[in-house]
PDB file of C-alpha atoms in Angstrom:
ATOM      1  CA  MET A1022       0.000   0.000   0.000  1.00 83.00           C
ATOM      2  CA  ARG A1023       2.845   2.383   0.813  1.00 83.00           C
ATOM      3  CA  MET A1024       4.540   1.744  -2.535  1.00 89.00           C
ATOM      4  CA  GLN A1025       1.275   2.186  -4.404  1.00 91.00           C
ATOM      5  CA  PHE A1026       0.778   5.478  -2.581  1.00 92.00           C
ATOM      6  CA  TRP A1027       4.081   6.756  -3.958  1.00 93.00           C
ATOM      7  CA  LYS A1028       3.353   5.512  -7.469  1.00 93.00           C
ATOM      8  CA  THR A1029       0.078   7.410  -7.406  1.00 95.00           C
ATOM      9  CA  ALA A1030       1.760  10.416  -5.777  1.00 95.00           C
ATOM     10  CA  LEU A1031       4.368  10.585  -8.536  1.00 96.00           C
ATOM     11  CA  ASP A1032       1.677  10.495 -11.211  1.00 96.00           C
ATOM     12  CA  ASP A1033      -0.132  13.321  -9.426  1.00 96.00           C
ATOM     13  CA  ILE A1034       3.069  15.345  -8.957  1.00 96.00           C
ATOM     14  CA  TYR A1035       3.881  15.219 -12.665  1.00 96.00           C
ATOM     15  CA  ARG A1036       0.307  16.314 -13.426  1.00 96.00           C
ATOM     16  CA  ASP A1037       0.871  19.324 -11.172  1.00 95.00           C
ATOM     17  CA  GLU A1038      -1.614  17.906  -8.662  1.00 94.00           C
ATOM     18  CA  PRO A1039       0.657  17.090  -5.694  1.00 93.00           C
ATOM     19  CA  PRO A1040      -0.821  15.123  -2.789  1.00 91.00           C
ATOM     20  CA  LYS A1041      -1.715  17.075   0.309  1.00 90.00           C
ATOM     21  CA  GLN A1042       1.160  15.539   2.219  1.00 91.00           C
ATOM     22  CA  PRO A1043       4.371  17.300   3.396  1.00 94.00           C
ATOM     23  CA  VAL A1044       6.916  15.106   1.604  1.00 95.00           C
ATOM     24  CA  GLY A1045       4.848  14.940  -1.571  1.00 94.00           C
ATOM     25  CA  SER A1046       4.480  18.712  -1.563  1.00 95.00           C
ATOM     26  CA  GLU A1047       8.232  19.279  -1.194  1.00 96.00           C
ATOM     27  CA  LEU A1048       8.993  16.690  -3.857  1.00 96.00           C
ATOM     28  CA  TRP A1049       6.643  18.494  -6.245  1.00 97.00           C
ATOM     29  CA  LYS A1050       8.534  21.742  -5.578  1.00 97.00           C
ATOM     30  CA  ALA A1051      11.854  19.993  -6.289  1.00 97.00           C
ATOM     31  CA  VAL A1052      10.492  18.476  -9.508  1.00 97.00           C
ATOM     32  CA  LYS A1053       9.346  21.906 -10.669  1.00 96.00           C
ATOM     33  CA  ARG A1054      12.527  23.692  -9.606  1.00 97.00           C
ATOM     34  CA  HIS A1055      15.031  21.211 -11.029  1.00 97.00           C
ATOM     35  CA  ASN A1056      12.978  19.507 -13.755  1.00 96.00           C
ATOM     36  CA  LEU A1057      13.621  16.091 -12.186  1.00 97.00           C
ATOM     37  CA  THR A1058      13.196  13.024 -14.376  1.00 97.00           C
ATOM     38  CA  LYS A1059      10.152  10.965 -13.391  1.00 97.00           C
ATOM     39  CA  ARG A1060      11.786   7.725 -14.533  1.00 97.00           C
ATOM     40  CA  TRP A1061      14.438   7.874 -11.795  1.00 97.00           C
ATOM     41  CA  LEU A1062      11.880   8.439  -9.052  1.00 97.00           C
ATOM     42  CA  LEU A1063       9.560   5.731 -10.320  1.00 96.00           C
ATOM     43  CA  ARG A1064      12.431   3.287 -10.705  1.00 96.00           C
ATOM     44  CA  ILE A1065      13.338   3.675  -7.027  1.00 96.00           C
ATOM     45  CA  VAL A1066       9.767   2.936  -5.910  1.00 95.00           C
ATOM     46  CA  THR A1067       9.326  -0.015  -8.296  1.00 94.00           C
ATOM     47  CA  GLU A1068      12.586  -1.650  -7.264  1.00 93.00           C
ATOM     48  CA  ARG A1069      11.867  -1.149  -3.541  1.00 90.00           C
ATOM     49  CA  GLU A1070       8.521  -2.830  -4.119  1.00 89.00           C
ATOM     50  CA  LYS A1071      10.264  -5.897  -5.577  1.00 85.00           C
ATOM     51  CA  ASP A1072      12.577  -5.943  -2.564  1.00 80.00           C
ATOM     52  CA  LEU A1073       9.597  -6.560  -0.262  1.00 81.00           C
ATOM     53  CA  ASP A1074       9.913 -10.271  -1.160  1.00 76.00           C
ATOM     54  CA  ASP A1075      12.514 -10.424   1.641  1.00 78.00           C
ATOM     55  CA  ARG A1076      14.894 -12.923   0.048  1.00 86.00           C
ATOM     56  CA  ALA A1077      18.609 -13.205  -0.618  1.00 91.00           C
ATOM     57  CA  TYR A1078      20.019 -11.965  -3.928  1.00 95.00           C
ATOM     58  CA  ARG A1079      20.508 -14.847  -6.311  1.00 95.00           C
ATOM     59  CA  SER A1080      23.742 -13.400  -7.640  1.00 97.00           C
ATOM     60  CA  LEU A1081      26.139 -10.508  -7.255  1.00 97.00           C
ATOM     61  CA  GLN A1082      24.821  -9.180 -10.545  1.00 97.00           C
ATOM     62  CA  GLU A1083      21.289  -9.090  -9.098  1.00 96.00           C
ATOM     63  CA  LEU A1084      22.580  -7.062  -6.137  1.00 97.00           C
ATOM     64  CA  GLU A1085      24.281  -4.667  -8.557  1.00 98.00           C
ATOM     65  CA  THR A1086      21.080  -4.305 -10.572  1.00 97.00           C
ATOM     66  CA  TYR A1087      19.140  -3.465  -7.409  1.00 96.00           C
ATOM     67  CA  ALA A1088      21.796  -0.923  -6.400  1.00 97.00           C
ATOM     68  CA  GLU A1089      21.763   0.659  -9.860  1.00 97.00           C
ATOM     69  CA  LYS A1090      17.990   1.070  -9.835  1.00 97.00           C
ATOM     70  CA  THR A1091      17.854   2.502  -6.312  1.00 97.00           C
ATOM     71  CA  GLN A1092      21.135   4.098  -5.200  1.00 97.00           C
ATOM     72  CA  SER A1093      22.308   5.168  -8.670  1.00 98.00           C
ATOM     73  CA  SER A1094      18.881   6.560  -9.525  1.00 98.00           C
ATOM     74  CA  LEU A1095      19.038   8.742  -6.417  1.00 98.00           C
ATOM     75  CA  ILE A1096      22.457  10.055  -7.470  1.00 98.00           C
ATOM     76  CA  TYR A1097      21.119  10.841 -10.956  1.00 98.00           C
ATOM     77  CA  LEU A1098      18.461  12.947  -9.229  1.00 98.00           C
ATOM     78  CA  LEU A1099      21.112  14.683  -7.113  1.00 98.00           C
ATOM     79  CA  LEU A1100      23.013  15.533 -10.285  1.00 98.00           C
ATOM     80  CA  GLU A1101      19.862  17.053 -11.769  1.00 98.00           C
ATOM     81  CA  CYS A1102      19.415  19.113  -8.584  1.00 97.00           C
ATOM     82  CA  LEU A1103      22.961  20.402  -9.123  1.00 97.00           C
ATOM     83  CA  GLY A1104      22.152  21.275 -12.725  1.00 96.00           C
ATOM     84  CA  VAL A1105      24.487  18.603 -14.105  1.00 97.00           C
ATOM     85  CA  ARG A1106      23.406  16.600 -17.139  1.00 94.00           C
ATOM     86  CA  ASP A1107      26.547  14.961 -18.407  1.00 96.00           C
ATOM     87  CA  VAL A1108      27.218  11.451 -19.716  1.00 96.00           C
ATOM     88  CA  HIS A1109      30.529  11.103 -17.824  1.00 97.00           C
ATOM     89  CA  ALA A1110      28.898  12.172 -14.574  1.00 97.00           C
ATOM     90  CA  ASP A1111      26.132   9.631 -15.202  1.00 97.00           C
ATOM     91  CA  HIS A1112      28.670   6.853 -15.760  1.00 97.00           C
ATOM     92  CA  ALA A1113      30.425   7.741 -12.509  1.00 97.00           C
ATOM     93  CA  ALA A1114      27.080   7.905 -10.695  1.00 98.00           C
ATOM     94  CA  SER A1115      26.147   4.451 -11.948  1.00 98.00           C
ATOM     95  CA  HIS A1116      29.310   2.897 -10.528  1.00 98.00           C
ATOM     96  CA  ILE A1117      29.140   4.843  -7.251  1.00 98.00           C
ATOM     97  CA  GLY A1118      25.540   3.762  -6.752  1.00 98.00           C
ATOM     98  CA  LYS A1119      26.480   0.124  -7.286  1.00 98.00           C
ATOM     99  CA  ALA A1120      29.370   0.457  -4.840  1.00 98.00           C
ATOM    100  CA  GLN A1121      27.061   2.041  -2.291  1.00 98.00           C
ATOM    101  CA  GLY A1122      24.497  -0.747  -2.631  1.00 97.00           C
ATOM    102  CA  ILE A1123      27.160  -3.413  -2.184  1.00 98.00           C
ATOM    103  CA  VAL A1124      28.756  -1.707   0.826  1.00 98.00           C
ATOM    104  CA  THR A1125      25.338  -1.218   2.430  1.00 97.00           C
ATOM    105  CA  CYS A1126      24.704  -4.948   2.031  1.00 97.00           C
ATOM    106  CA  LEU A1127      28.033  -5.753   3.715  1.00 97.00           C
ATOM    107  CA  ARG A1128      27.611  -3.256   6.558  1.00 97.00           C
ATOM    108  CA  ALA A1129      24.174  -4.663   7.343  1.00 96.00           C
ATOM    109  CA  ILE A1130      25.382  -8.261   7.772  1.00 97.00           C
ATOM    110  CA  PRO A1131      25.723  -8.150  11.598  1.00 96.00           C
ATOM    111  CA  TYR A1132      22.323  -6.473  11.977  1.00 96.00           C
ATOM    112  CA  HIS A1133      20.514  -8.860   9.651  1.00 96.00           C
ATOM    113  CA  SER A1134      22.311 -11.912  11.032  1.00 96.00           C
ATOM    114  CA  SER A1135      21.159 -11.046  14.548  1.00 95.00           C
ATOM    115  CA  ARG A1136      17.610 -11.301  13.174  1.00 95.00           C
ATOM    116  CA  ARG A1137      18.352 -14.566  11.338  1.00 95.00           C
ATOM    117  CA  LYS A1138      18.260 -12.853   7.945  1.00 95.00           C
ATOM    118  CA  VAL A1139      20.888 -13.160   5.210  1.00 95.00           C
ATOM    119  CA  TYR A1140      20.676 -11.217   1.947  1.00 95.00           C
ATOM    120  CA  LEU A1141      24.133 -11.906   0.516  1.00 97.00           C
ATOM    121  CA  PRO A1142      24.422 -13.078  -3.115  1.00 97.00           C
ATOM    122  CA  MET A1143      23.846 -16.826  -3.150  1.00 97.00           C
ATOM    123  CA  ASP A1144      26.266 -17.476  -6.021  1.00 97.00           C
ATOM    124  CA  ILE A1145      29.208 -16.081  -4.033  1.00 98.00           C
ATOM    125  CA  CYS A1146      28.188 -17.983  -0.896  1.00 97.00           C
ATOM    126  CA  MET A1147      27.911 -21.239  -2.868  1.00 97.00           C
ATOM    127  CA  LEU A1148      31.273 -20.616  -4.526  1.00 97.00           C
ATOM    128  CA  HIS A1149      32.995 -20.609  -1.126  1.00 98.00           C
ATOM    129  CA  GLY A1150      30.770 -23.173   0.574  1.00 97.00           C
ATOM    130  CA  ALA A1151      29.368 -20.673   3.072  1.00 97.00           C
ATOM    131  CA  SER A1152      25.814 -21.234   4.296  1.00 96.00           C
ATOM    132  CA  GLN A1153      23.298 -18.744   5.617  1.00 94.00           C
ATOM    133  CA  GLU A1154      23.665 -20.403   8.998  1.00 96.00           C
ATOM    134  CA  ASP A1155      27.385 -19.507   9.004  1.00 97.00           C
ATOM    135  CA  PHE A1156      26.475 -15.816   8.875  1.00 97.00           C
ATOM    136  CA  ILE A1157      23.586 -16.147  11.325  1.00 96.00           C
ATOM    137  CA  ARG A1158      25.908 -17.572  13.977  1.00 95.00           C
ATOM    138  CA  GLY A1159      28.573 -14.953  13.219  1.00 95.00           C
ATOM    139  CA  SER A1160      31.190 -17.343  11.872  1.00 95.00           C
ATOM    140  CA  ARG A1161      34.679 -15.968  11.298  1.00 94.00           C
ATOM    141  CA  GLU A1162      35.919 -18.923   9.279  1.00 96.00           C
ATOM    142  CA  GLN A1163      37.959 -18.359   6.137  1.00 97.00           C
ATOM    143  CA  ASN A1164      35.151 -19.281   3.744  1.00 97.00           C
ATOM    144  CA  VAL A1165      32.943 -16.565   5.270  1.00 97.00           C
ATOM    145  CA  ARG A1166      35.776 -14.045   4.935  1.00 98.00           C
ATOM    146  CA  ASP A1167      36.266 -15.128   1.316  1.00 98.00           C
ATOM    147  CA  VAL A1168      32.623 -14.313   0.567  1.00 98.00           C
ATOM    148  CA  VAL A1169      33.079 -10.841   2.082  1.00 98.00           C
ATOM    149  CA  TYR A1170      36.365 -10.375   0.189  1.00 98.00           C
ATOM    150  CA  ASP A1171      34.756 -11.118  -3.186  1.00 98.00           C
ATOM    151  CA  ILE A1172      31.816  -8.806  -2.560  1.00 98.00           C
ATOM    152  CA  ALA A1173      33.975  -5.997  -1.144  1.00 98.00           C
ATOM    153  CA  SER A1174      36.350  -6.304  -4.104  1.00 98.00           C
ATOM    154  CA  GLN A1175      33.477  -5.676  -6.483  1.00 98.00           C
ATOM    155  CA  ALA A1176      32.524  -2.522  -4.575  1.00 98.00           C
ATOM    156  CA  HIS A1177      36.143  -1.355  -4.721  1.00 98.00           C
ATOM    157  CA  ALA A1178      36.239  -2.005  -8.480  1.00 98.00           C
ATOM    158  CA  HIS A1179      33.163   0.167  -8.974  1.00 98.00           C
ATOM    159  CA  LEU A1180      34.768   3.010  -7.009  1.00 97.00           C
ATOM    160  CA  GLN A1181      37.869   2.748  -9.166  1.00 97.00           C
ATOM    161  CA  HIS A1182      35.772   2.815 -12.344  1.00 97.00           C
ATOM    162  CA  ALA A1183      33.897   5.881 -11.077  1.00 97.00           C
ATOM    163  CA  ARG A1184      37.156   7.706 -10.393  1.00 95.00           C
ATOM    164  CA  SER A1185      38.500   6.841 -13.833  1.00 95.00           C
ATOM    165  CA  PHE A1186      35.945   9.342 -15.216  1.00 91.00           C
ATOM    166  CA  SER A1187      36.939  12.119 -12.799  1.00 92.00           C
ATOM    167  CA  HIS A1188      38.933  14.144 -15.359  1.00 93.00           C
ATOM    168  CA  ASN A1189      35.869  14.361 -17.600  1.00 95.00           C
ATOM    169  CA  VAL A1190      33.223  14.872 -14.908  1.00 96.00           C
ATOM    170  CA  PRO A1191      32.140  18.524 -14.411  1.00 95.00           C
ATOM    171  CA  ALA A1192      33.297  19.945 -11.080  1.00 93.00           C
ATOM    172  CA  ALA A1193      29.688  20.862 -10.305  1.00 95.00           C
ATOM    173  CA  ALA A1194      28.897  17.145  -9.985  1.00 96.00           C
ATOM    174  CA  PHE A1195      31.461  16.416  -7.267  1.00 95.00           C
ATOM    175  CA  PRO A1196      29.227  17.269  -4.268  1.00 95.00           C
ATOM    176  CA  ALA A1197      26.884  14.441  -5.322  1.00 96.00           C
ATOM    177  CA  PHE A1198      29.789  11.998  -5.137  1.00 97.00           C
ATOM    178  CA  LEU A1199      31.300  12.953  -1.775  1.00 95.00           C
ATOM    179  CA  HIS A1200      29.823   9.926  -0.023  1.00 93.00           C
ATOM    180  CA  THR A1201      32.516   7.871  -1.777  1.00 97.00           C
ATOM    181  CA  VAL A1202      34.624   8.933   1.243  1.00 96.00           C
ATOM    182  CA  VAL A1203      32.327   6.926   3.524  1.00 96.00           C
ATOM    183  CA  LEU A1204      32.332   3.912   1.188  1.00 97.00           C
ATOM    184  CA  GLU A1205      36.102   3.951   0.886  1.00 97.00           C
ATOM    185  CA  ASP A1206      36.467   4.253   4.655  1.00 96.00           C
ATOM    186  CA  TYR A1207      34.399   1.123   5.284  1.00 97.00           C
ATOM    187  CA  LEU A1208      36.205  -0.891   2.600  1.00 98.00           C
ATOM    188  CA  GLN A1209      39.574   0.062   4.083  1.00 97.00           C
ATOM    189  CA  ARG A1210      38.461  -0.864   7.592  1.00 97.00           C
ATOM    190  CA  VAL A1211      37.006  -4.217   6.544  1.00 98.00           C
ATOM    191  CA  ARG A1212      40.284  -4.958   4.752  1.00 98.00           C
ATOM    192  CA  LYS A1213      42.246  -4.164   7.922  1.00 97.00           C
ATOM    193  CA  ALA A1214      39.925  -6.518   9.810  1.00 97.00           C
ATOM    194  CA  ASP A1215      40.874  -9.248   7.305  1.00 97.00           C
ATOM    195  CA  PHE A1216      37.324  -9.178   5.909  1.00 98.00           C
ATOM    196  CA  ASP A1217      35.764 -10.212   9.198  1.00 97.00           C
ATOM    197  CA  VAL A1218      32.482  -8.263   9.045  1.00 97.00           C
ATOM    198  CA  PHE A1219      31.755  -9.165  12.660  1.00 97.00           C
ATOM    199  CA  HIS A1220      34.942  -7.519  13.963  1.00 96.00           C
ATOM    200  CA  LYS A1221      34.148  -5.021  16.717  1.00 93.00           C
ATOM    201  CA  SER A1222      36.210  -2.277  15.033  1.00 93.00           C
ATOM    202  CA  LEU A1223      33.632  -2.118  12.235  1.00 94.00           C
ATOM    203  CA  GLN A1224      30.877  -1.276  14.700  1.00 89.00           C
ATOM    204  CA  ASN A1225      32.588   1.985  15.677  1.00 89.00           C
ATOM    205  CA  ARG A1226      32.262   5.240  13.792  1.00 87.00           C
ATOM    206  CA  ASN A1227      35.312   6.887  12.320  1.00 90.00           C
ATOM    207  CA  PRO A1228      35.627  10.286  14.088  1.00 91.00           C
ATOM    208  CA  LEU A1229      37.838  11.568  11.261  1.00 91.00           C
ATOM    209  CA  LEU A1230      35.178  11.187   8.572  1.00 91.00           C
ATOM    210  CA  PRO A1231      34.048  14.847   8.763  1.00 92.00           C
ATOM    211  CA  VAL A1232      37.647  15.952   8.284  1.00 93.00           C
ATOM    212  CA  GLN A1233      38.111  13.583   5.354  1.00 92.00           C
ATOM    213  CA  LEU A1234      34.905  14.835   3.772  1.00 92.00           C
ATOM    214  CA  TYR A1235      36.043  18.445   4.186  1.00 92.00           C
ATOM    215  CA  LEU A1236      39.451  17.748   2.634  1.00 91.00           C
ATOM    216  CA  ARG A1237      37.929  15.893  -0.319  1.00 90.00           C
ATOM    217  CA  SER A1238      35.489  18.760  -0.837  1.00 90.00           C
ATOM    218  CA  TRP A1239      38.258  21.351  -0.569  1.00 89.00           C
ATOM    219  CA  ARG A1240      40.363  19.459  -3.119  1.00 88.00           C
ATOM    220  CA  ASN A1241      37.292  19.171  -5.360  1.00 85.00           C
ATOM    221  CA  THR A1242      37.737  15.417  -5.828  1.00 88.00           C
ATOM    222  CA  TYR A1243      35.700  12.325  -5.050  1.00 90.00           C
TER     223      TYR A1243
END
């Protein structure tokens, strides 16, 4: 019902008949001000609706597709809010969104495992002989670490691809990409923990993140 509400709300917003609801009203203003593309908004809602099935991803590619349709779509909208419509920026946004979706999946492992839920790509788990029960009981065996390593490596590869476009991406787009600092921070910390996602160091916040974000912003890089 909630997803259907937003589908209907989006139709109404793009007919200039926004719902009498605070978020819907503000979204209508943003759509008018920045000429936001309806497809990106609708894609987020549609993909979230599919995710209500509450099951593990069948493959790493399926996780990437979900991340592209949700996280990347949101970044495309951020770029439009910044007045950036550029193919290189879109390519970078696609990879950053995929990296963000993958990292979010990894970061959530302890939380989901404590509730006996596992959403990791089944093909990677099968490749290393790791079962859902291994994650539910917080196993730190090598095969569990190997699953995390493979998934984290894919996120890192997407970040590298995104940065390979940096010389062609307009500087105005960089603020939309600053959260790569947070993604990179987690990937570095999980590597230092030897890909043990249950390591206590990963449960602590990095107090230097604001400084790192400021420096990256000041250098106008992502």
